[in-house]
Amino acid sequence: MHRLAEFLLDPSAGPEDFARFPLPDTYRAITVHRAEAGIFAGIPSRERDPSLSLHLDQVPVPEVGPGEALVAVMASSVNYNTVWSALFEPQPTFRFLQEYARRRPEGRRHDLPYHVLGSDLAGIVLRTGPGVTRWRPGDSVVGHCLVTELDHPDGHGDPLLDPEARIWGYETNFGGLADLALVKSGQLLPKPAHLTWEEAAVSGLVNSTAYRQLVSANGARMKQGDTVLIWGAAGGLGSYATQYVLAGGGFPVCVVSSPARARLCRAMGAAHVIDREAEGFRFWTDDATPDPREWRRFARRVRELTGGEEPDIVFEHPGRDTFGASVYTVRKGGAVATCASITGAQHLYDNRYLWTRLVRIVGTHFAHHREAWEANRLIAKGRIHPTLSALYPLQETAEAVRAVRDGLRPGKAGVLCLAPSAGLGVTDQELRIRHLPAINRFRT
Ligand code: NDP
């Protein structure tokens, strides 16, 4: 693997050299083990220690099948789905691998006693399987995490509706928190030339999700001038959502939980920021009882900031804690677009505010290849910027997972895999220099 890492940095290597370079038998990968899926039984999620479940293993290099590509991963990132996998919450991900194997012959390779995690990558294509024409060895790429088969009619309007749609590195094996990763070629996108490997690696999952959730015809269909309430506006998803609203001519109302995060939102260009901790919003009187007085106080605060306007769109993902307030606060005819329930999936809201005010709830999940392509294009053009805040070596992935689980850092946590150090991989210095302050905004 050391020889491969050195070879990847050789600027004179061409496609034939990459295709000829001998693959190692095994590679480093962050895994969970099927045999340990019960270790946290009876322990609340908050107290589960990811360093007990995550391993740095040497695992065999998988065979590259038709339509697939093997990528040398220079850098990756930690998303919340890796937190769920590491905590075996709400269920061990081995169930997904078994299901993949049961439903499809090519899925059988994925059903192993270990699961290589990770749903982001930036790296270099090493091998392509039969039928791959768009990419070749030596190409610098980033990956998005939607795996589709599209052999069922349902996926042909919106690929997310494919009954065989899966999230790579979560519902499939051979993910990106590793030195090598196996993807379908339809997951690959060109690496933005002005970014380092670690900057390029952090956006794929959250950027594409925020794009579909807010901008796409499959999401909230944001238009110029829209006011958008964004929960967790300095977090993984929210930091991209805030940029989309600003880039699309809208007005974000950013909700965060500290002065430092409020500063980040203002630095991105947001004029309206609510520090939910400083202002003491508590939407529940106890575990079972929402507090509509707090919904009203919150909605008033939003209107105070916007000069009386209510949000056209609410960008939802906290879930149980905030959903009632979101439905109450959105304007008549507006949309609450949701992709997650980080604080609990059983939502409670007052349906009278939904139907009498003709509010739409839009369920949305990741993005299809075209949406991911469009979102990546905006990064490549320097319109949307990565929000990398902290970088970990692969062997310290468990620390990164803990930091994400505990909300210890804003933006995104990056992970260095085969890249020997930070700062490598830039091929367009001119564009980089133009956007350097924005690229570094979240670095701490
Ligand atoms: P992060 O941890 O980076 O950000 C989540 C943010 O939510 C935090 O920064 C925090 O901001 C805010 N938050 C947490 N608890 C509360 C609360 N009680 N009330 C209000 N805000 C809260 O995670 P991500 O943004 O990466 O992911 C968020 C969720 O979205 C996860 O559950 C993830 O699994 C899901 N997700 C779903 C996707 C899909 O395709 N369906 C894709 C990507 C993510 P602050 O404390 O500053 O307010």
Coordinates of C-alpha atoms in Angstrom, one line a residue, residues 10 59 76-77 83 97 105 115 118 139 235 239-240 251 259 269 293 355 377:
D10 CA 3.6 10.8 -9.3
V59 CA -9.4 -6.6 4.3
S76 CA -13.2 10.7 3.0
S77 CA -15.5 12.1 5.6
V83 CA -22.5 7.3 13.5
L97 CA -26.0 -6.4 3.5
P105 CA -26.6 -11.9 -7.2
H115 CA -18.8 -3.9 6.9
G118 CA -18.1 5.5 4.7
D139 CA -9.1 10.1 -13.3
G235 CA -23.9 21.7 10.9
S239 CA -23.9 24.7 6.3
Y240 CA -24.6 23.8 2.7
F251 CA -33.0 34.9 2.7
P259 CA -22.2 32.3 19.4
G269 CA -23.5 35.9 4.5
R293 CA -46.4 28.7 23.6
W355 CA -54.3 21.6 6.7
R377 CA -20.8 21.4 -10.4

